[in-house]
Structures are given as C-alpha cells and as structure tokens.
mmCIF file of C-alpha atoms in Angstrom:
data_model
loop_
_atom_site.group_PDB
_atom_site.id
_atom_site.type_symbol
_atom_site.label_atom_id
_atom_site.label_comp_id
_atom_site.label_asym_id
_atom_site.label_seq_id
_atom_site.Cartn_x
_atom_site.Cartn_y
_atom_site.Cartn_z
ATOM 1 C CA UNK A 1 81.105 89.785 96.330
ATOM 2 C CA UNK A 2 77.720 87.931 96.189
ATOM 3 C CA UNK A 3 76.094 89.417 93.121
ATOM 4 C CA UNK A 4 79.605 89.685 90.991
ATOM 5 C CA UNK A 5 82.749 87.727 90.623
ATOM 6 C CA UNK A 6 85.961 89.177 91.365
ATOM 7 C CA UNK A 7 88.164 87.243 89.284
ATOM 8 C CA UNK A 8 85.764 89.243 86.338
ATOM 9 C CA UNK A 9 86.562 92.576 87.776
ATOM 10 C CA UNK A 10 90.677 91.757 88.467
ATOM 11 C CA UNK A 11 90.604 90.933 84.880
ATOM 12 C CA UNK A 12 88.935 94.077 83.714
ATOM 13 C CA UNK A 13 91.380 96.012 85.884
ATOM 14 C CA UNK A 14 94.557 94.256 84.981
ATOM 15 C CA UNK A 15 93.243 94.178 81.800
ATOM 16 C CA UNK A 16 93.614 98.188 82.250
ATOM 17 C CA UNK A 17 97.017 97.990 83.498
ATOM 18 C CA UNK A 18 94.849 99.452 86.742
ATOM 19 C CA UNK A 19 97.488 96.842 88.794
ATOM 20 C CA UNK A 20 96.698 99.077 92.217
ATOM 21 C CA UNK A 21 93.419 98.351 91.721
ATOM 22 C CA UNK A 22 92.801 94.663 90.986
ATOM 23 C CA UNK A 23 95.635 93.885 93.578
ATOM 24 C CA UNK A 24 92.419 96.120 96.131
ATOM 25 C CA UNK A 25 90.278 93.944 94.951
ATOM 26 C CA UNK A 26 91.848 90.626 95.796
ATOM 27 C CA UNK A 27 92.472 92.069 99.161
ATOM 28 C CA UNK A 28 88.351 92.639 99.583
ATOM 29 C CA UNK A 29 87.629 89.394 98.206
ATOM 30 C CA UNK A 30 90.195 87.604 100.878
ATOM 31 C CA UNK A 31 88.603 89.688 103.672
ATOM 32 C CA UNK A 32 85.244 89.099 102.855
ATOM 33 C CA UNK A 33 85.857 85.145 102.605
ATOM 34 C CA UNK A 34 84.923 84.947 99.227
ATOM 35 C CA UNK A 35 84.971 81.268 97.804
ATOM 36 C CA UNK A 36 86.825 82.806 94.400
ATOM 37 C CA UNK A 37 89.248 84.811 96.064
ATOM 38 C CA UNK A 38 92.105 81.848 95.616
ATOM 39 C CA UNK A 39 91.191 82.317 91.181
ATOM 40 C CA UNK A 40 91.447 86.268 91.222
ATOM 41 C CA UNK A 41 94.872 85.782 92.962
ATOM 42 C CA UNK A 42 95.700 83.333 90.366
ATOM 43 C CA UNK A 43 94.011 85.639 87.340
ATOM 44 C CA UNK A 44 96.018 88.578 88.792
ATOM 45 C CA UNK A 45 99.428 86.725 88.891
ATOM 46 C CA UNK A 46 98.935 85.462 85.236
ATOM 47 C CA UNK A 47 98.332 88.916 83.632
ATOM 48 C CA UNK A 48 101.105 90.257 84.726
ATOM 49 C CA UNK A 49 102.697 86.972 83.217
ATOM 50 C CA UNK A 50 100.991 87.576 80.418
ATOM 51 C CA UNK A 51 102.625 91.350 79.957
ATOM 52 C CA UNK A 52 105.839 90.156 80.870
ATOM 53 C CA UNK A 53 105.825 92.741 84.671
ATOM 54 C CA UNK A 54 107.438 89.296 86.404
ATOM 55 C CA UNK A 55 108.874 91.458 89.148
ATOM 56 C CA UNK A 56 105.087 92.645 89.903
ATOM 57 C CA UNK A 57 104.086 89.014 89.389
ATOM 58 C CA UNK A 58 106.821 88.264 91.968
ATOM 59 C CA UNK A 59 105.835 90.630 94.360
ATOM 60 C CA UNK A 60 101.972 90.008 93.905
ATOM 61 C CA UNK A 61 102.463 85.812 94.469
ATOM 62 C CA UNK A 62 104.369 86.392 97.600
ATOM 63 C CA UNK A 63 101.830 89.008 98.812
ATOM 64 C CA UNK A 64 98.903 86.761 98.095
ATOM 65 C CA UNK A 65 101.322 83.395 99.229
ATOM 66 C CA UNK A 66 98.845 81.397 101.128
ATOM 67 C CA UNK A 67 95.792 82.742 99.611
ATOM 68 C CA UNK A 68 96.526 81.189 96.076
ATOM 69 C CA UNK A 69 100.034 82.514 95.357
ATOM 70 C CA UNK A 70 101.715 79.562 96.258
ATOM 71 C CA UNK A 71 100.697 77.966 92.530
ATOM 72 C CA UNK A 72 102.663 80.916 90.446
ATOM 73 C CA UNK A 73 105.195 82.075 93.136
ATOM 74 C CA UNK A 74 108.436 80.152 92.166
ATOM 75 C CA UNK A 75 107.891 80.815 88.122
ATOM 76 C CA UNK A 76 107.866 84.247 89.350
ATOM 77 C CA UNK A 77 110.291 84.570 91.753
ATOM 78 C CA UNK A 78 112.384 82.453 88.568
ATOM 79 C CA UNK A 79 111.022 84.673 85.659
ATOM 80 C CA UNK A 80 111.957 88.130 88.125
ATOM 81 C CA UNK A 81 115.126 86.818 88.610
ATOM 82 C CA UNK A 82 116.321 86.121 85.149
ATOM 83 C CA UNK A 83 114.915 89.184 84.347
ATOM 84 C CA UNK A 84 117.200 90.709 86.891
ATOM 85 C CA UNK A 85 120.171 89.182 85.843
ATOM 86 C CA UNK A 86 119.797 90.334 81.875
ATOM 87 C CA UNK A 87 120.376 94.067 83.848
ATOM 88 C CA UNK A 88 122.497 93.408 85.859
ATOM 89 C CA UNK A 89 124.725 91.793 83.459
ATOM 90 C CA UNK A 90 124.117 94.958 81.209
ATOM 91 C CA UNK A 91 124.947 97.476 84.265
ATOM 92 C CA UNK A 92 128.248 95.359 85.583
ATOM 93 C CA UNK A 93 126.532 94.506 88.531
ATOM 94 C CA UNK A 94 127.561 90.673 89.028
ATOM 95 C CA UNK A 95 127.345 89.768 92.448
ATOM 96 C CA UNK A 96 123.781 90.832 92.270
ATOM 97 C CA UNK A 97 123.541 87.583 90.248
ATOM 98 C CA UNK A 98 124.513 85.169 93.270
ATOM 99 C CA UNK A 99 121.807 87.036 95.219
ATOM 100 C CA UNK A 100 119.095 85.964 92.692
ATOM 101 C CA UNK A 101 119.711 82.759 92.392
ATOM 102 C CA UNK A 102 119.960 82.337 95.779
ATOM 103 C CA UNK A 103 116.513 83.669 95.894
ATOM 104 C CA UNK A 104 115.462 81.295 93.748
ATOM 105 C CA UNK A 105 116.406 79.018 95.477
ATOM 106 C CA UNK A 106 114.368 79.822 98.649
ATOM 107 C CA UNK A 107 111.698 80.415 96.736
ATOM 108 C CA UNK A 108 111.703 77.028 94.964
ATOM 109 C CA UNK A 109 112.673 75.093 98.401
ATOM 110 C CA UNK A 110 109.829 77.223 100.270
ATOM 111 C CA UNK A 111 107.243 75.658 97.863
ATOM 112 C CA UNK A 112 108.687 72.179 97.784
ATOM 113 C CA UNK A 113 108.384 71.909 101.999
ATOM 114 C CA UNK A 114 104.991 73.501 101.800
ATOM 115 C CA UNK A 115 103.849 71.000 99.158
ATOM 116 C CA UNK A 116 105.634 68.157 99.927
ATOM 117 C CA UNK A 117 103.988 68.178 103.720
ATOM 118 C CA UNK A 118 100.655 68.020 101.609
ATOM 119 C CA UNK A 119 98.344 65.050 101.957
ATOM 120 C CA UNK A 120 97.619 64.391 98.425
ATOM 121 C CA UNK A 121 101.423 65.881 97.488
ATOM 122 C CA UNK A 122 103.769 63.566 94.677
ATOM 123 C CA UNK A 123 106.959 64.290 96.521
ATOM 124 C CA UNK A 124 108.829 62.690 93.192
ATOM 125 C CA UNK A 125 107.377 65.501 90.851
ATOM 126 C CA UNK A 126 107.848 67.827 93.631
ATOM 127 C CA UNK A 127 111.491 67.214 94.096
ATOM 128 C CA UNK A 128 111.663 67.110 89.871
ATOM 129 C CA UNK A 129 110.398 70.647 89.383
ATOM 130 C CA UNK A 130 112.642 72.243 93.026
ATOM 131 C CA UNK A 131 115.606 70.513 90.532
ATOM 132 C CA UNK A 132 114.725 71.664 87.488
ATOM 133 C CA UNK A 133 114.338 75.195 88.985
ATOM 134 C CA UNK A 134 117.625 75.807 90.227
ATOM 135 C CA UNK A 135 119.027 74.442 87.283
ATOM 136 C CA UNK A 136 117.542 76.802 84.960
ATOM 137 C CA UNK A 137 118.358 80.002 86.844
ATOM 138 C CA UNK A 138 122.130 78.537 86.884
ATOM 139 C CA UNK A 139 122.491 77.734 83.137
ATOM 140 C CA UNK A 140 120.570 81.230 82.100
ATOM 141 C CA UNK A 141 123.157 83.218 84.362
ATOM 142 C CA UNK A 142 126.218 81.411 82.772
ATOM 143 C CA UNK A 143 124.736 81.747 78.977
ATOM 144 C CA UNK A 144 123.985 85.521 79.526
ATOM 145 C CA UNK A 145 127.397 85.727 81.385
ATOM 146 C CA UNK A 146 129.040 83.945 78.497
ATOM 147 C CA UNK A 147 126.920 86.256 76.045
ATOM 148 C CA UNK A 148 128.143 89.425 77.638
ATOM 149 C CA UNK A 149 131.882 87.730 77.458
ATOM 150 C CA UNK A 150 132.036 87.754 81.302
ATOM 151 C CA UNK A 151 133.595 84.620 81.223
ATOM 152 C CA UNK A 152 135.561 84.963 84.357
ATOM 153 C CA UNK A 153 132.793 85.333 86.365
ATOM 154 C CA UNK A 154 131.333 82.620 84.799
ATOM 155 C CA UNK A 155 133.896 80.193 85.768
ATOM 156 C CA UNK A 156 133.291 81.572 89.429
ATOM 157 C CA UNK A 157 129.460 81.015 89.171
ATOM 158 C CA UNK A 158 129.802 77.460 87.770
ATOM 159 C CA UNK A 159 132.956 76.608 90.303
ATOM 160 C CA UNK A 160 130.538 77.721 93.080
ATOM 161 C CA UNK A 161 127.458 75.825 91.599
ATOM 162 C CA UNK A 162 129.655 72.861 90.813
ATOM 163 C CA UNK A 163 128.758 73.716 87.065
ATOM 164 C CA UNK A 164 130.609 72.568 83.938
ATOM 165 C CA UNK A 165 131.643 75.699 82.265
ATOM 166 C CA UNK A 166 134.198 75.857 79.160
ATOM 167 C CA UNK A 167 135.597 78.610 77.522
ATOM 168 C CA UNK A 168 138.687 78.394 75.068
ATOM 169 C CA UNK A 169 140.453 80.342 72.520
ATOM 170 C CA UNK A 170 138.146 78.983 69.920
ATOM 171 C CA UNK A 171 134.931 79.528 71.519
ATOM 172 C CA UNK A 172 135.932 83.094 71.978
ATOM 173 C CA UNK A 173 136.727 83.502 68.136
ATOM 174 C CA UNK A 174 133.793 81.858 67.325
ATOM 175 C CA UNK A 175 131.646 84.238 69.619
ATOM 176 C CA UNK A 176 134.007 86.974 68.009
ATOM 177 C CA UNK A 177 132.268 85.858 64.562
ATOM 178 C CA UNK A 178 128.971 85.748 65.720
ATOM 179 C CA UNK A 179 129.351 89.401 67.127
ATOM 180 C CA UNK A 180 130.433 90.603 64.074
ATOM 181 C CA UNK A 181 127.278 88.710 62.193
ATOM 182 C CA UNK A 182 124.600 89.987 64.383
ATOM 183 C CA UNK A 183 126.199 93.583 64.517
ATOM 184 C CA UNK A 184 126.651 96.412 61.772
ATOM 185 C CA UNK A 185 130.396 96.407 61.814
ATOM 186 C CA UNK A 186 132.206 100.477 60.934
ATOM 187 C CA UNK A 187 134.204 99.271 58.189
ATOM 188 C CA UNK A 188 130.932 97.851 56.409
ATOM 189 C CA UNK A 189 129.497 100.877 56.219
ATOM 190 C CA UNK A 190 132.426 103.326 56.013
ATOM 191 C CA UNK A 191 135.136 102.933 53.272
ATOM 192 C CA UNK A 192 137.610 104.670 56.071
ATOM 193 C CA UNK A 193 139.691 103.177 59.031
ATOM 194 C CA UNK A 194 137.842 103.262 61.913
ATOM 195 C CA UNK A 195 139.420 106.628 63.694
ATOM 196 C CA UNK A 196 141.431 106.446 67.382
ATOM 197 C CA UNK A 197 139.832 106.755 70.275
ATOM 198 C CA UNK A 198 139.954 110.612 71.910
#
C-alpha cells in the first residue's frame, strides 16, 4: 500500500457492491500497518450506510472494532437493530425485539467505557449520546409496536423499560381512521359488501 491508497480502492469496490472485496482489502491494509487503514475502515462502514445494508455495516464495525470501527459501531449496531425490529414486528416475532435492544445497549455501553477511559475523552457528551441511544431504540420499538397495533406488547416493553406508554379507546379509533386514510378501503372501490370470509 505504498504507491496507492486503500481507502481509494474500498471505495471503488464498495462502490461496486464488491463488499467481499473491499472488506479483503481493509484486512491487507491492517496487516501491512498501513497509516490509512483506520479511513478505509471508516469509508467501508459509511457505504454501506450510505445503501442502507446496516446489518453489513454492523457486522463490518465490529469486525474492524479497534482498527477504526469503534467511530460507526453503535449507529450501526442502532440502525441494524431498528431495522430488525420493522421485521420482526411484520413476522410476529416480538421477543426478538427485547434481544435488540438489549444489544444496543451493549453496544452503546461498550463504546462509552472504551471512550470514556480515553485521555482526551468528554465523559459529559459521552454519557449524552450512551442516553440518547437507548432511548431511541426504546421509543422506535414502541411507535412501530403501536403502528402494527401490538399494543399489549407495548405496554410490556415500556413497563420493562420504565416507559410511558398510553393507549385508549380513542387513540385506537383515531389509528382506526388513519388506517383507513392511508389504505384503499373494498367498499371504495367495489359498490358490493365486502363478501365472508371462506
């Protein structure tokens, strides 16, 4: 790596969804000691941002942890579980959702304790963004929760998390309405009653 940069040629290969590839090349450039190698980690991580793969972000920041990783690995470990939640809300699988943020929450108290024993680290920010976090995996399980009208669950997740959480008769006729607004309802279409179910 001393006539070409490989942050240049991660780019080019992520750049070709060739993901195998560039994640080669940021092994060589860690083995060889190259003084860049910390940047392609960091340009790797942030095109899969960029293309919205957070679960191969995820797994690419926690390979490449301590050789640059550490920067994007809690936004990704976040971004992979939220995205894992949407399915698993969609599939019925909800105790899959306790397991992600509980992830999360290694992941963000991982980077905090590496950080924070820093020399140059300001624990106040630190502590801000560990909080901040947690909080956001919490509040996009119950919305998506809420929005798939799994609302006793919800009330588990946010008794658990020590969450406010409030869901009445007219919140439920309001969500009713909004349904029926963002939807293509039968009898819009068809001048019939909607038939029984077989």
């Amino acid at each position: 790596f001393s006539s070409i940069s490989p942050v240049t040629l991660v780019e080019c290969a992520a750049g070709l969804d060739l993901w195998h590839g560039a994640e080669r090349l940021c092994d060589s450039a860690i083995s060889a000691g190259s003084a860049e190698s910390k940047e392609a980690v960091r340009t790797l991580v942030d095109a899969a941002f960029d293309q919205h793969l957070y679960r191969q972000a995820d797994v690419m920041a926690t390979k490449f942890y301590n050789a640059g990783g550490r920067d994007r690995y809690a936004e990704a470990r976040l971004e992979h579980a939220c995205e894992t939640i949407s399915k698993a809300i969609q599939k019925r699988r909800l105790p899959v959702i306790e397991n992600q943020i509980d992830r999360v929450d290694k992941a963000f108290e991982k980077v905090y304790n590496d950080l924070a024993t820093g020399d140059s680290a300001d624990v106040t920010a630190l502590f801000a963004d560990k909080a901040d976090g947690k909080l956001e995996v919490r509040t996009f399980a119950l919305r998506s929760l809420r929005e798939a009208r799994q609302n006793d669950f919800a009330m588990r997740l946010a008794k658990l998390y020590d969450m406010p959480y409030h869901y009445s008769a007219e919140d439920a006729a309001r969500d009713e309405q909004e349904r029926r607004k963002r939807f293509l309802q039968f009898e819009e279409v068809f001048e019939t009653e909607v038939p029984d179910v077989i």
